[in-house]
C-alpha cells in the first residue's frame, strides 16, 4: 500500500483516481459513445452528491457532530423547489427563456432560504443540547429525520410528486453517436460553481481562515478570542442550505420524488463524506465524483452489483486510506 501511495503521489496522488476509474471503464465498456454518456451522467451525479455532502463534511469536521438528520434538508429542498416550480408552471411552459430561467432561479433560492431557516432551527433546538455526546447525537438526529419525513407527509402527502423542469433544460445534445442530457450538464456546471465559491470562501476570506483553523484546532480559535459558537451556527446553516440546494437539483434529476427521499440519500451522503475525508471540501468533491462514476459504470456493466457498489468502494478505499482520501481531520 505504501508503494502504491508513493507511486500515485508522483503523478498527482488521489486526484488520479477518477481518471483511472474512467480509463478502466473505457476498456470494459468498449463503446466510446456509451462511455461518454455514462461519464457525463456520473460527473453530474457526483456534483449533486457534492452539494448534499459538502455541508455535512464541514459540520462533521468542525463541530464533531454526527448529524444523521442531514438528509432531511435534502428532502425539504426537493419539495420546496418542486412546489415553487409547480406554482410557476406557467413561466416554465412559456416560450420565453427569461421567464423559465426566473422560475428555476426562484425555486433554487426558495430551497436555499428554507435550508438556512431549518438549519438555524435544527442547530439551536436539536444539536446544541447534545454537543460532545455522539450517542445522543445519533439518536436525536435520527429521530429528527423521522419527524421531518412525517412533516413532509403531512404537508405534501404520500403521493409521489412530479417535478417540472424548464423547457430549455429538457432534451439532450446529440454529438455524433453521443447523447448528453442538458440537465446533467447544468447540474455539473452548478456544482462546479459552488465548489469554486466554497474554495474562495475557505481559502481567501477571514471567515474561511477561522473555519479551517476551527477544523484543525477548535481550542486555539477560542483562546484567540473568537466566538466559535457563532461560527458553528453559520457553518451549520451553510451546510443545510447546500443540502437543500442539492435536494432541489436531485428532484429535477429524478423528476419524481417521495417523502422517503431523505432516508434513501442518507447512506450515500455519508459514504461520500467518509470516502473523501472529514472536514475536507476537496475530499468531498473527489469522493462524490468517484461515487457518481462508479454507480453509473457498475450499473451499466453489472446491474446486479449496482446497489452494493458504493459499499464495496468505501471498504476498498478505507482499507487503503483509513482516514479517507483527503481528510482535514482524523
PDB file of C-alpha atoms in Angstrom:
ATOM      1  CA  UNK A   1       0.000   0.000   0.000  1.00  0.00           C
ATOM      2  CA  UNK A   2       2.863   2.397   0.805  1.00  0.00           C
ATOM      3  CA  UNK A   3       4.456   1.779  -2.600  1.00  0.00           C
ATOM      4  CA  UNK A   4       1.083   2.394  -4.277  1.00  0.00           C
ATOM      5  CA  UNK A   5       0.675   5.671  -2.372  1.00  0.00           C
ATOM      6  CA  UNK A   6       4.201   6.807  -3.321  1.00  0.00           C
ATOM      7  CA  UNK A   7       3.622   5.976  -6.985  1.00  0.00           C
ATOM      8  CA  UNK A   8       0.315   7.840  -7.070  1.00  0.00           C
ATOM      9  CA  UNK A   9       1.921  10.777  -5.280  1.00  0.00           C
ATOM     10  CA  UNK A  10       4.423  11.254  -8.097  1.00  0.00           C
ATOM     11  CA  UNK A  11       1.687  11.561 -10.730  1.00  0.00           C
ATOM     12  CA  UNK A  12      -0.982  13.567  -8.885  1.00  0.00           C
ATOM     13  CA  UNK A  13      -1.934  11.443  -5.893  1.00  0.00           C
ATOM     14  CA  UNK A  14      -5.541  10.566  -5.189  1.00  0.00           C
ATOM     15  CA  UNK A  15      -6.721  13.083  -7.796  1.00  0.00           C
ATOM     16  CA  UNK A  16      -5.832  10.474 -10.406  1.00  0.00           C
ATOM     17  CA  UNK A  17      -8.443   8.035  -9.101  1.00  0.00           C
ATOM     18  CA  UNK A  18     -11.379   9.359 -11.205  1.00  0.00           C
ATOM     19  CA  UNK A  19      -9.105   9.329 -14.284  1.00  0.00           C
ATOM     20  CA  UNK A  20      -8.005   5.765 -13.571  1.00  0.00           C
ATOM     21  CA  UNK A  21     -11.607   4.728 -12.950  1.00  0.00           C
ATOM     22  CA  UNK A  22     -12.695   6.271 -16.249  1.00  0.00           C
ATOM     23  CA  UNK A  23      -9.836   4.588 -18.135  1.00  0.00           C
ATOM     24  CA  UNK A  24     -10.701   1.149 -16.737  1.00  0.00           C
ATOM     25  CA  UNK A  25     -14.387   1.690 -17.554  1.00  0.00           C
ATOM     26  CA  UNK A  26     -13.496   2.758 -21.104  1.00  0.00           C
ATOM     27  CA  UNK A  27     -11.741  -0.564 -21.684  1.00  0.00           C
ATOM     28  CA  UNK A  28     -14.550  -2.613 -20.117  1.00  0.00           C
ATOM     29  CA  UNK A  29     -17.419  -0.783 -21.845  1.00  0.00           C
ATOM     30  CA  UNK A  30     -15.825  -0.835 -25.268  1.00  0.00           C
ATOM     31  CA  UNK A  31     -18.252   1.623 -26.920  1.00  0.00           C
ATOM     32  CA  UNK A  32     -16.878   5.204 -26.776  1.00  0.00           C
ATOM     33  CA  UNK A  33     -20.310   6.823 -27.178  1.00  0.00           C
ATOM     34  CA  UNK A  34     -21.764   4.861 -24.254  1.00  0.00           C
ATOM     35  CA  UNK A  35     -18.682   5.643 -22.165  1.00  0.00           C
ATOM     36  CA  UNK A  36     -19.009   9.402 -22.757  1.00  0.00           C
ATOM     37  CA  UNK A  37     -22.728   9.352 -21.882  1.00  0.00           C
ATOM     38  CA  UNK A  38     -22.082   7.380 -18.691  1.00  0.00           C
ATOM     39  CA  UNK A  39     -19.149   9.600 -17.723  1.00  0.00           C
ATOM     40  CA  UNK A  40     -21.150  12.812 -18.097  1.00  0.00           C
ATOM     41  CA  UNK A  41     -24.009  11.260 -16.116  1.00  0.00           C
ATOM     42  CA  UNK A  42     -21.566  10.153 -13.410  1.00  0.00           C
ATOM     43  CA  UNK A  43     -19.963  13.592 -13.155  1.00  0.00           C
ATOM     44  CA  UNK A  44     -23.385  15.261 -12.916  1.00  0.00           C
ATOM     45  CA  UNK A  45     -24.487  12.824 -10.211  1.00  0.00           C
ATOM     46  CA  UNK A  46     -21.218  13.404  -8.398  1.00  0.00           C
ATOM     47  CA  UNK A  47     -21.716  17.164  -8.385  1.00  0.00           C
ATOM     48  CA  UNK A  48     -25.224  16.821  -6.946  1.00  0.00           C
ATOM     49  CA  UNK A  49     -23.907  14.458  -4.271  1.00  0.00           C
ATOM     50  CA  UNK A  50     -21.182  17.013  -3.546  1.00  0.00           C
ATOM     51  CA  UNK A  51     -23.811  19.690  -2.924  1.00  0.00           C
ATOM     52  CA  UNK A  52     -25.591  17.412  -0.457  1.00  0.00           C
ATOM     53  CA  UNK A  53     -22.459  16.157   1.310  1.00  0.00           C
ATOM     54  CA  UNK A  54     -20.152  19.196   1.477  1.00  0.00           C
ATOM     55  CA  UNK A  55     -22.033  20.827   4.344  1.00  0.00           C
ATOM     56  CA  UNK A  56     -22.122  17.577   6.301  1.00  0.00           C
ATOM     57  CA  UNK A  57     -18.358  17.202   5.893  1.00  0.00           C
ATOM     58  CA  UNK A  58     -17.689  20.680   7.273  1.00  0.00           C
ATOM     59  CA  UNK A  59     -20.139  20.225  10.146  1.00  0.00           C
ATOM     60  CA  UNK A  60     -18.666  16.834  10.993  1.00  0.00           C
ATOM     61  CA  UNK A  61     -15.100  18.117  10.846  1.00  0.00           C
ATOM     62  CA  UNK A  62     -15.614  21.450  12.615  1.00  0.00           C
ATOM     63  CA  UNK A  63     -18.362  20.696  15.118  1.00  0.00           C
ATOM     64  CA  UNK A  64     -17.742  16.974  15.740  1.00  0.00           C
ATOM     65  CA  UNK A  65     -21.479  16.397  15.219  1.00  0.00           C
ATOM     66  CA  UNK A  66     -22.859  13.120  13.856  1.00  0.00           C
ATOM     67  CA  UNK A  67     -25.887  14.610  12.141  1.00  0.00           C
ATOM     68  CA  UNK A  68     -27.875  11.670  10.784  1.00  0.00           C
ATOM     69  CA  UNK A  69     -30.704  14.089  10.079  1.00  0.00           C
ATOM     70  CA  UNK A  70     -28.697  15.955   7.433  1.00  0.00           C
ATOM     71  CA  UNK A  71     -30.657  14.308   4.632  1.00  0.00           C
ATOM     72  CA  UNK A  72     -33.837  15.934   5.973  1.00  0.00           C
ATOM     73  CA  UNK A  73     -32.528  19.184   4.468  1.00  0.00           C
ATOM     74  CA  UNK A  74     -32.222  17.360   1.147  1.00  0.00           C
ATOM     75  CA  UNK A  75     -35.891  16.343   1.318  1.00  0.00           C
ATOM     76  CA  UNK A  76     -37.098  19.807   2.275  1.00  0.00           C
ATOM     77  CA  UNK A  77     -35.071  21.412  -0.502  1.00  0.00           C
ATOM     78  CA  UNK A  78     -36.512  18.983  -3.050  1.00  0.00           C
ATOM     79  CA  UNK A  79     -40.133  19.503  -2.011  1.00  0.00           C
ATOM     80  CA  UNK A  80     -39.887  23.283  -1.620  1.00  0.00           C
ATOM     81  CA  UNK A  81     -38.315  23.616  -5.054  1.00  0.00           C
ATOM     82  CA  UNK A  82     -40.918  21.274  -6.568  1.00  0.00           C
ATOM     83  CA  UNK A  83     -43.734  23.349  -5.047  1.00  0.00           C
ATOM     84  CA  UNK A  84     -42.311  26.623  -6.372  1.00  0.00           C
ATOM     85  CA  UNK A  85     -41.824  25.136  -9.838  1.00  0.00           C
ATOM     86  CA  UNK A  86     -45.399  23.799  -9.801  1.00  0.00           C
ATOM     87  CA  UNK A  87     -46.712  27.224  -8.797  1.00  0.00           C
ATOM     88  CA  UNK A  88     -44.752  28.847 -11.617  1.00  0.00           C
ATOM     89  CA  UNK A  89     -45.607  26.219 -14.215  1.00  0.00           C
ATOM     90  CA  UNK A  90     -46.918  28.944 -16.494  1.00  0.00           C
ATOM     91  CA  UNK A  91     -43.467  30.514 -16.562  1.00  0.00           C
ATOM     92  CA  UNK A  92     -41.810  27.140 -17.169  1.00  0.00           C
ATOM     93  CA  UNK A  93     -44.036  26.421 -20.156  1.00  0.00           C
ATOM     94  CA  UNK A  94     -43.571  29.894 -21.558  1.00  0.00           C
ATOM     95  CA  UNK A  95     -41.689  30.362 -24.804  1.00  0.00           C
ATOM     96  CA  UNK A  96     -39.616  32.999 -23.019  1.00  0.00           C
ATOM     97  CA  UNK A  97     -36.322  31.569 -21.757  1.00  0.00           C
ATOM     98  CA  UNK A  98     -36.096  34.525 -19.363  1.00  0.00           C
ATOM     99  CA  UNK A  99     -39.318  33.568 -17.560  1.00  0.00           C
ATOM    100  CA  UNK A 100     -38.305  29.903 -17.405  1.00  0.00           C
ATOM    101  CA  UNK A 101     -34.897  30.858 -16.011  1.00  0.00           C
ATOM    102  CA  UNK A 102     -36.531  33.133 -13.432  1.00  0.00           C
ATOM    103  CA  UNK A 103     -38.818  30.292 -12.291  1.00  0.00           C
ATOM    104  CA  UNK A 104     -35.833  27.959 -11.868  1.00  0.00           C
ATOM    105  CA  UNK A 105     -33.823  30.611 -10.016  1.00  0.00           C
ATOM    106  CA  UNK A 106     -36.729  31.327  -7.644  1.00  0.00           C
ATOM    107  CA  UNK A 107     -37.155  27.618  -6.935  1.00  0.00           C
ATOM    108  CA  UNK A 108     -33.463  27.168  -6.100  1.00  0.00           C
ATOM    109  CA  UNK A 109     -33.406  30.348  -3.987  1.00  0.00           C
ATOM    110  CA  UNK A 110     -36.511  29.198  -2.093  1.00  0.00           C
ATOM    111  CA  UNK A 111     -34.828  25.867  -1.349  1.00  0.00           C
ATOM    112  CA  UNK A 112     -31.678  27.636  -0.125  1.00  0.00           C
ATOM    113  CA  UNK A 113     -33.655  30.079   2.064  1.00  0.00           C
ATOM    114  CA  UNK A 114     -35.695  27.246   3.570  1.00  0.00           C
ATOM    115  CA  UNK A 115     -32.486  25.297   4.193  1.00  0.00           C
ATOM    116  CA  UNK A 116     -30.950  28.257   6.032  1.00  0.00           C
ATOM    117  CA  UNK A 117     -34.034  28.671   8.243  1.00  0.00           C
ATOM    118  CA  UNK A 118     -34.364  24.966   9.038  1.00  0.00           C
ATOM    119  CA  UNK A 119     -30.613  24.749   9.671  1.00  0.00           C
ATOM    120  CA  UNK A 120     -30.815  27.553  12.231  1.00  0.00           C
ATOM    121  CA  UNK A 121     -33.726  25.850  13.998  1.00  0.00           C
ATOM    122  CA  UNK A 122     -32.040  22.449  13.841  1.00  0.00           C
ATOM    123  CA  UNK A 123     -28.748  23.661  15.325  1.00  0.00           C
ATOM    124  CA  UNK A 124     -30.373  25.748  18.060  1.00  0.00           C
ATOM    125  CA  UNK A 125     -33.067  23.349  19.221  1.00  0.00           C
ATOM    126  CA  UNK A 126     -31.758  19.868  18.398  1.00  0.00           C
ATOM    127  CA  UNK A 127     -27.976  19.884  18.036  1.00  0.00           C
ATOM    128  CA  UNK A 128     -26.833  22.383  20.667  1.00  0.00           C
ATOM    129  CA  UNK A 129     -28.052  20.394  23.714  1.00  0.00           C
ATOM    130  CA  UNK A 130     -26.130  17.265  22.642  1.00  0.00           C
ATOM    131  CA  UNK A 131     -22.672  18.601  21.781  1.00  0.00           C
ATOM    132  CA  UNK A 132     -19.856  16.200  22.756  1.00  0.00           C
ATOM    133  CA  UNK A 133     -22.255  13.249  23.103  1.00  0.00           C
ATOM    134  CA  UNK A 134     -22.156  11.163  19.926  1.00  0.00           C
ATOM    135  CA  UNK A 135     -24.667   8.558  21.063  1.00  0.00           C
ATOM    136  CA  UNK A 136     -27.318  11.168  21.835  1.00  0.00           C
ATOM    137  CA  UNK A 137     -26.483  12.950  18.588  1.00  0.00           C
ATOM    138  CA  UNK A 138     -27.178   9.808  16.578  1.00  0.00           C
ATOM    139  CA  UNK A 139     -30.435   9.111  18.397  1.00  0.00           C
ATOM    140  CA  UNK A 140     -31.833  12.639  18.334  1.00  0.00           C
ATOM    141  CA  UNK A 141     -30.857  13.385  14.719  1.00  0.00           C
ATOM    142  CA  UNK A 142     -32.286  10.065  13.516  1.00  0.00           C
ATOM    143  CA  UNK A 143     -35.468  10.985  15.360  1.00  0.00           C
ATOM    144  CA  UNK A 144     -35.424  14.409  13.696  1.00  0.00           C
ATOM    145  CA  UNK A 145     -35.133  12.736  10.287  1.00  0.00           C
ATOM    146  CA  UNK A 146     -38.180  10.574  11.022  1.00  0.00           C
ATOM    147  CA  UNK A 147     -40.145  13.611  12.226  1.00  0.00           C
ATOM    148  CA  UNK A 148     -39.119  15.533   9.105  1.00  0.00           C
ATOM    149  CA  UNK A 149     -40.432  12.755   6.885  1.00  0.00           C
ATOM    150  CA  UNK A 150     -43.735  12.867   8.750  1.00  0.00           C
ATOM    151  CA  UNK A 151     -43.909  16.658   8.329  1.00  0.00           C
ATOM    152  CA  UNK A 152     -43.402  16.208   4.586  1.00  0.00           C
ATOM    153  CA  UNK A 153     -46.146  13.572   4.565  1.00  0.00           C
ATOM    154  CA  UNK A 154     -48.495  15.937   6.395  1.00  0.00           C
ATOM    155  CA  UNK A 155     -47.784  18.914   4.128  1.00  0.00           C
ATOM    156  CA  UNK A 156     -47.254  17.328   0.713  1.00  0.00           C
ATOM    157  CA  UNK A 157     -48.918  13.932   1.176  1.00  0.00           C
ATOM    158  CA  UNK A 158     -47.569  10.484   0.393  1.00  0.00           C
ATOM    159  CA  UNK A 159     -48.245  10.510  -3.344  1.00  0.00           C
ATOM    160  CA  UNK A 160     -45.105  10.859  -5.482  1.00  0.00           C
ATOM    161  CA  UNK A 161     -44.742  14.384  -6.831  1.00  0.00           C
ATOM    162  CA  UNK A 162     -43.692  15.109 -10.391  1.00  0.00           C
ATOM    163  CA  UNK A 163     -41.033  17.821 -10.654  1.00  0.00           C
ATOM    164  CA  UNK A 164     -41.289  20.202 -13.605  1.00  0.00           C
ATOM    165  CA  UNK A 165     -38.196  21.321 -15.475  1.00  0.00           C
ATOM    166  CA  UNK A 166     -37.681  24.482 -17.540  1.00  0.00           C
ATOM    167  CA  UNK A 167     -38.102  23.758 -21.226  1.00  0.00           C
ATOM    168  CA  UNK A 168     -34.525  24.821 -22.012  1.00  0.00           C
ATOM    169  CA  UNK A 169     -33.181  22.062 -19.725  1.00  0.00           C
ATOM    170  CA  UNK A 170     -35.193  19.307 -21.384  1.00  0.00           C
ATOM    171  CA  UNK A 171     -33.804  17.037 -24.051  1.00  0.00           C
ATOM    172  CA  UNK A 172     -30.221  16.225 -24.963  1.00  0.00           C
ATOM    173  CA  UNK A 173     -27.420  17.382 -27.196  1.00  0.00           C
ATOM    174  CA  UNK A 174     -26.527  14.854 -29.874  1.00  0.00           C
ATOM    175  CA  UNK A 175     -22.870  14.946 -30.907  1.00  0.00           C
ATOM    176  CA  UNK A 176     -22.222  12.144 -33.363  1.00  0.00           C
ATOM    177  CA  UNK A 177     -23.252   8.975 -31.561  1.00  0.00           C
ATOM    178  CA  UNK A 178     -23.054  10.618 -28.140  1.00  0.00           C
ATOM    179  CA  UNK A 179     -26.177  11.775 -26.296  1.00  0.00           C
ATOM    180  CA  UNK A 180     -25.610  14.259 -23.448  1.00  0.00           C
ATOM    181  CA  UNK A 181     -28.559  15.329 -21.319  1.00  0.00           C
ATOM    182  CA  UNK A 182     -28.753  19.115 -20.958  1.00  0.00           C
ATOM    183  CA  UNK A 183     -29.931  18.961 -17.342  1.00  0.00           C
ATOM    184  CA  UNK A 184     -26.883  16.913 -16.381  1.00  0.00           C
ATOM    185  CA  UNK A 185     -24.564  19.495 -17.913  1.00  0.00           C
ATOM    186  CA  UNK A 186     -26.407  22.184 -15.953  1.00  0.00           C
ATOM    187  CA  UNK A 187     -26.058  20.168 -12.712  1.00  0.00           C
ATOM    188  CA  UNK A 188     -22.338  19.708 -13.316  1.00  0.00           C
ATOM    189  CA  UNK A 189     -21.833  23.427 -14.023  1.00  0.00           C
ATOM    190  CA  UNK A 190     -23.761  24.500 -10.927  1.00  0.00           C
ATOM    191  CA  UNK A 191     -21.852  22.066  -8.720  1.00  0.00           C
ATOM    192  CA  UNK A 192     -18.533  23.285 -10.114  1.00  0.00           C
ATOM    193  CA  UNK A 193     -19.502  26.910  -9.422  1.00  0.00           C
ATOM    194  CA  UNK A 194     -20.463  26.066  -5.850  1.00  0.00           C
ATOM    195  CA  UNK A 195     -17.150  24.256  -5.353  1.00  0.00           C
ATOM    196  CA  UNK A 196     -15.186  27.261  -6.615  1.00  0.00           C
ATOM    197  CA  UNK A 197     -17.232  29.550  -4.362  1.00  0.00           C
ATOM    198  CA  UNK A 198     -16.567  27.374  -1.319  1.00  0.00           C
ATOM    199  CA  UNK A 199     -12.849  27.218  -2.064  1.00  0.00           C
ATOM    200  CA  UNK A 200     -12.708  31.017  -2.335  1.00  0.00           C
ATOM    201  CA  UNK A 201     -14.672  31.338   0.921  1.00  0.00           C
ATOM    202  CA  UNK A 202     -12.443  28.902   2.792  1.00  0.00           C
ATOM    203  CA  UNK A 203      -9.074  29.988   1.373  1.00  0.00           C
ATOM    204  CA  UNK A 204      -9.434  33.684   0.561  1.00  0.00           C
ATOM    205  CA  UNK A 205     -11.561  35.140   3.361  1.00  0.00           C
ATOM    206  CA  UNK A 206     -11.171  35.733   7.089  1.00  0.00           C
ATOM    207  CA  UNK A 207     -14.218  33.596   7.860  1.00  0.00           C
ATOM    208  CA  UNK A 208     -12.748  30.752   5.845  1.00  0.00           C
ATOM    209  CA  UNK A 209      -9.487  31.048   7.757  1.00  0.00           C
ATOM    210  CA  UNK A 210     -11.383  30.728  11.051  1.00  0.00           C
ATOM    211  CA  UNK A 211     -13.349  27.733   9.754  1.00  0.00           C
ATOM    212  CA  UNK A 212     -10.188  25.931   8.663  1.00  0.00           C
ATOM    213  CA  UNK A 213      -8.484  26.811  11.931  1.00  0.00           C
ATOM    214  CA  UNK A 214     -11.510  25.531  13.851  1.00  0.00           C
ATOM    215  CA  UNK A 215     -11.372  22.243  11.984  1.00  0.00           C
ATOM    216  CA  UNK A 216      -7.705  21.843  12.898  1.00  0.00           C
ATOM    217  CA  UNK A 217      -7.797  23.170  16.480  1.00  0.00           C
ATOM    218  CA  UNK A 218     -11.019  24.435  17.991  1.00  0.00           C
ATOM    219  CA  UNK A 219      -9.471  25.263  21.378  1.00  0.00           C
ATOM    220  CA  UNK A 220      -6.850  27.531  19.837  1.00  0.00           C
ATOM    221  CA  UNK A 221      -9.508  29.526  17.947  1.00  0.00           C
ATOM    222  CA  UNK A 222     -11.446  30.014  21.185  1.00  0.00           C
ATOM    223  CA  UNK A 223      -8.271  31.017  23.028  1.00  0.00           C
ATOM    224  CA  UNK A 224      -7.668  33.769  20.457  1.00  0.00           C
ATOM    225  CA  UNK A 225     -10.981  35.342  21.449  1.00  0.00           C
ATOM    226  CA  UNK A 226     -13.206  34.332  18.545  1.00  0.00           C
ATOM    227  CA  UNK A 227     -16.764  33.219  19.297  1.00  0.00           C
ATOM    228  CA  UNK A 228     -16.692  29.728  17.904  1.00  0.00           C
ATOM    229  CA  UNK A 229     -20.389  29.144  18.619  1.00  0.00           C
ATOM    230  CA  UNK A 230     -21.419  31.827  16.119  1.00  0.00           C
ATOM    231  CA  UNK A 231     -19.070  30.269  13.599  1.00  0.00           C
ATOM    232  CA  UNK A 232     -20.706  26.889  14.256  1.00  0.00           C
ATOM    233  CA  UNK A 233     -24.177  28.288  13.616  1.00  0.00           C
ATOM    234  CA  UNK A 234     -23.048  29.875  10.344  1.00  0.00           C
ATOM    235  CA  UNK A 235     -21.345  26.691   9.152  1.00  0.00           C
ATOM    236  CA  UNK A 236     -24.370  24.589  10.074  1.00  0.00           C
ATOM    237  CA  UNK A 237     -26.734  26.928   8.216  1.00  0.00           C
ATOM    238  CA  UNK A 238     -24.441  26.930   5.180  1.00  0.00           C
ATOM    239  CA  UNK A 239     -24.320  23.134   5.241  1.00  0.00           C
ATOM    240  CA  UNK A 240     -28.101  22.820   5.446  1.00  0.00           C
ATOM    241  CA  UNK A 241     -28.558  25.351   2.617  1.00  0.00           C
ATOM    242  CA  UNK A 242     -26.164  23.403   0.379  1.00  0.00           C
ATOM    243  CA  UNK A 243     -28.010  20.173   1.182  1.00  0.00           C
ATOM    244  CA  UNK A 244     -31.322  21.834   0.287  1.00  0.00           C
ATOM    245  CA  UNK A 245     -29.832  23.085  -2.987  1.00  0.00           C
ATOM    246  CA  UNK A 246     -28.576  19.575  -3.711  1.00  0.00           C
ATOM    247  CA  UNK A 247     -32.039  18.202  -2.956  1.00  0.00           C
ATOM    248  CA  UNK A 248     -33.625  20.686  -5.345  1.00  0.00           C
ATOM    249  CA  UNK A 249     -31.229  19.669  -8.100  1.00  0.00           C
ATOM    250  CA  UNK A 250     -31.752  15.975  -7.357  1.00  0.00           C
ATOM    251  CA  UNK A 251     -35.512  16.477  -7.605  1.00  0.00           C
ATOM    252  CA  UNK A 252     -35.095  17.827 -11.129  1.00  0.00           C
ATOM    253  CA  UNK A 253     -32.734  14.968 -11.913  1.00  0.00           C
ATOM    254  CA  UNK A 254     -35.184  12.269 -10.764  1.00  0.00           C
ATOM    255  CA  UNK A 255     -38.346  14.214 -11.845  1.00  0.00           C
ATOM    256  CA  UNK A 256     -40.370  12.143  -9.330  1.00  0.00           C
ATOM    257  CA  UNK A 257     -39.884  12.483  -5.568  1.00  0.00           C
ATOM    258  CA  UNK A 258     -41.374  10.865  -2.458  1.00  0.00           C
ATOM    259  CA  UNK A 259     -41.126  11.657   1.280  1.00  0.00           C
ATOM    260  CA  UNK A 260     -38.611   8.795   1.607  1.00  0.00           C
ATOM    261  CA  UNK A 261     -36.053  10.770  -0.430  1.00  0.00           C
ATOM    262  CA  UNK A 262     -34.063  11.867   2.632  1.00  0.00           C
ATOM    263  CA  UNK A 263     -33.737   8.381   4.066  1.00  0.00           C
ATOM    264  CA  UNK A 264     -32.693   6.999   0.690  1.00  0.00           C
ATOM    265  CA  UNK A 265     -29.947   9.605   0.247  1.00  0.00           C
ATOM    266  CA  UNK A 266     -28.614   9.473   3.825  1.00  0.00           C
ATOM    267  CA  UNK A 267     -26.382   6.425   3.316  1.00  0.00           C
ATOM    268  CA  UNK A 268     -24.953   7.686   0.012  1.00  0.00           C
ATOM    269  CA  UNK A 269     -24.171  11.104   1.501  1.00  0.00           C
ATOM    270  CA  UNK A 270     -22.340   9.554   4.456  1.00  0.00           C
ATOM    271  CA  UNK A 271     -20.396   7.252   2.118  1.00  0.00           C
ATOM    272  CA  UNK A 272     -19.235  10.298   0.133  1.00  0.00           C
ATOM    273  CA  UNK A 273     -18.086  12.083   3.299  1.00  0.00           C
ATOM    274  CA  UNK A 274     -16.270   9.012   4.637  1.00  0.00           C
ATOM    275  CA  UNK A 275     -14.525   8.326   1.328  1.00  0.00           C
ATOM    276  CA  UNK A 276     -13.484  11.957   0.885  1.00  0.00           C
ATOM    277  CA  UNK A 277     -12.297  12.518   4.459  1.00  0.00           C
ATOM    278  CA  UNK A 278     -13.759  14.554   7.284  1.00  0.00           C
ATOM    279  CA  UNK A 279     -13.766  18.339   7.056  1.00  0.00           C
ATOM    280  CA  UNK A 280     -12.376  18.484   3.527  1.00  0.00           C
ATOM    281  CA  UNK A 281     -14.241  20.171   0.670  1.00  0.00           C
ATOM    282  CA  UNK A 282     -11.735  18.857  -1.881  1.00  0.00           C
ATOM    283  CA  UNK A 283     -12.060  15.364  -0.427  1.00  0.00           C
ATOM    284  CA  UNK A 284     -15.849  15.561  -0.542  1.00  0.00           C
ATOM    285  CA  UNK A 285     -15.766  16.579  -4.208  1.00  0.00           C
ATOM    286  CA  UNK A 286     -13.344  13.773  -5.008  1.00  0.00           C
ATOM    287  CA  UNK A 287     -15.427  11.221  -3.115  1.00  0.00           C
ATOM    288  CA  UNK A 288     -18.662  12.408  -4.756  1.00  0.00           C
ATOM    289  CA  UNK A 289     -17.222  12.172  -8.273  1.00  0.00           C
ATOM    290  CA  UNK A 290     -15.822   8.695  -7.626  1.00  0.00           C
ATOM    291  CA  UNK A 291     -19.166   7.516  -6.200  1.00  0.00           C
ATOM    292  CA  UNK A 292     -21.096   9.038  -9.122  1.00  0.00           C
ATOM    293  CA  UNK A 293     -18.829   7.495 -11.762  1.00  0.00           C
ATOM    294  CA  UNK A 294     -18.773   4.105 -10.042  1.00  0.00           C
ATOM    295  CA  UNK A 295     -22.568   3.985  -9.747  1.00  0.00           C
ATOM    296  CA  UNK A 296     -23.033   4.676 -13.464  1.00  0.00           C
ATOM    297  CA  UNK A 297     -20.262   2.399 -14.714  1.00  0.00           C
ATOM    298  CA  UNK A 298     -21.216  -0.536 -12.480  1.00  0.00           C
ATOM    299  CA  UNK A 299     -24.920  -0.036 -13.213  1.00  0.00           C
ATOM    300  CA  UNK A 300     -24.167  -0.376 -16.923  1.00  0.00           C
ATOM    301  CA  UNK A 301     -21.671  -3.249 -16.724  1.00  0.00           C
ATOM    302  CA  UNK A 302     -23.165  -5.371 -13.918  1.00  0.00           C
ATOM    303  CA  UNK A 303     -26.605  -4.079 -12.859  1.00  0.00           C
ATOM    304  CA  UNK A 304     -26.899  -6.669 -10.080  1.00  0.00           C
ATOM    305  CA  UNK A 305     -23.933  -5.093  -8.274  1.00  0.00           C
ATOM    306  CA  UNK A 306     -25.171  -1.521  -8.634  1.00  0.00           C
ATOM    307  CA  UNK A 307     -26.731  -1.343  -5.160  1.00  0.00           C
ATOM    308  CA  UNK A 308     -23.637  -2.769  -3.468  1.00  0.00           C
ATOM    309  CA  UNK A 309     -21.076  -0.796  -5.484  1.00  0.00           C
ATOM    310  CA  UNK A 310     -20.930   2.155  -3.069  1.00  0.00           C
ATOM    311  CA  UNK A 311     -20.315  -0.032  -0.019  1.00  0.00           C
ATOM    312  CA  UNK A 312     -17.647  -2.074  -1.835  1.00  0.00           C
ATOM    313  CA  UNK A 313     -15.971   1.135  -2.990  1.00  0.00           C
ATOM    314  CA  UNK A 314     -15.971   2.582   0.532  1.00  0.00           C
ATOM    315  CA  UNK A 315     -14.498  -0.572   2.055  1.00  0.00           C
ATOM    316  CA  UNK A 316     -11.745  -0.737  -0.579  1.00  0.00           C
ATOM    317  CA  UNK A 317     -10.736   2.908  -0.063  1.00  0.00           C
ATOM    318  CA  UNK A 318     -10.811   2.677   3.748  1.00  0.00           C
ATOM    319  CA  UNK A 319      -8.583  -0.404   3.645  1.00  0.00           C
ATOM    320  CA  UNK A 320      -6.094   1.694   1.675  1.00  0.00           C
ATOM    321  CA  UNK A 321      -6.578   5.061   3.445  1.00  0.00           C
ATOM    322  CA  UNK A 322      -8.445   4.617   6.765  1.00  0.00           C
ATOM    323  CA  UNK A 323      -8.966   8.388   7.195  1.00  0.00           C
ATOM    324  CA  UNK A 324     -10.343   8.902   3.684  1.00  0.00           C
ATOM    325  CA  UNK A 325      -8.744  10.326   0.564  1.00  0.00           C
ATOM    326  CA  UNK A 326      -8.179  13.959   1.667  1.00  0.00           C
ATOM    327  CA  UNK A 327      -9.098  14.295   5.358  1.00  0.00           C
ATOM    328  CA  UNK A 328      -8.774  17.644   7.124  1.00  0.00           C
ATOM    329  CA  UNK A 329      -9.198  15.941  10.493  1.00  0.00           C
ATOM    330  CA  UNK A 330      -8.716  12.377  11.715  1.00  0.00           C
TER     331      UNK A 330
END
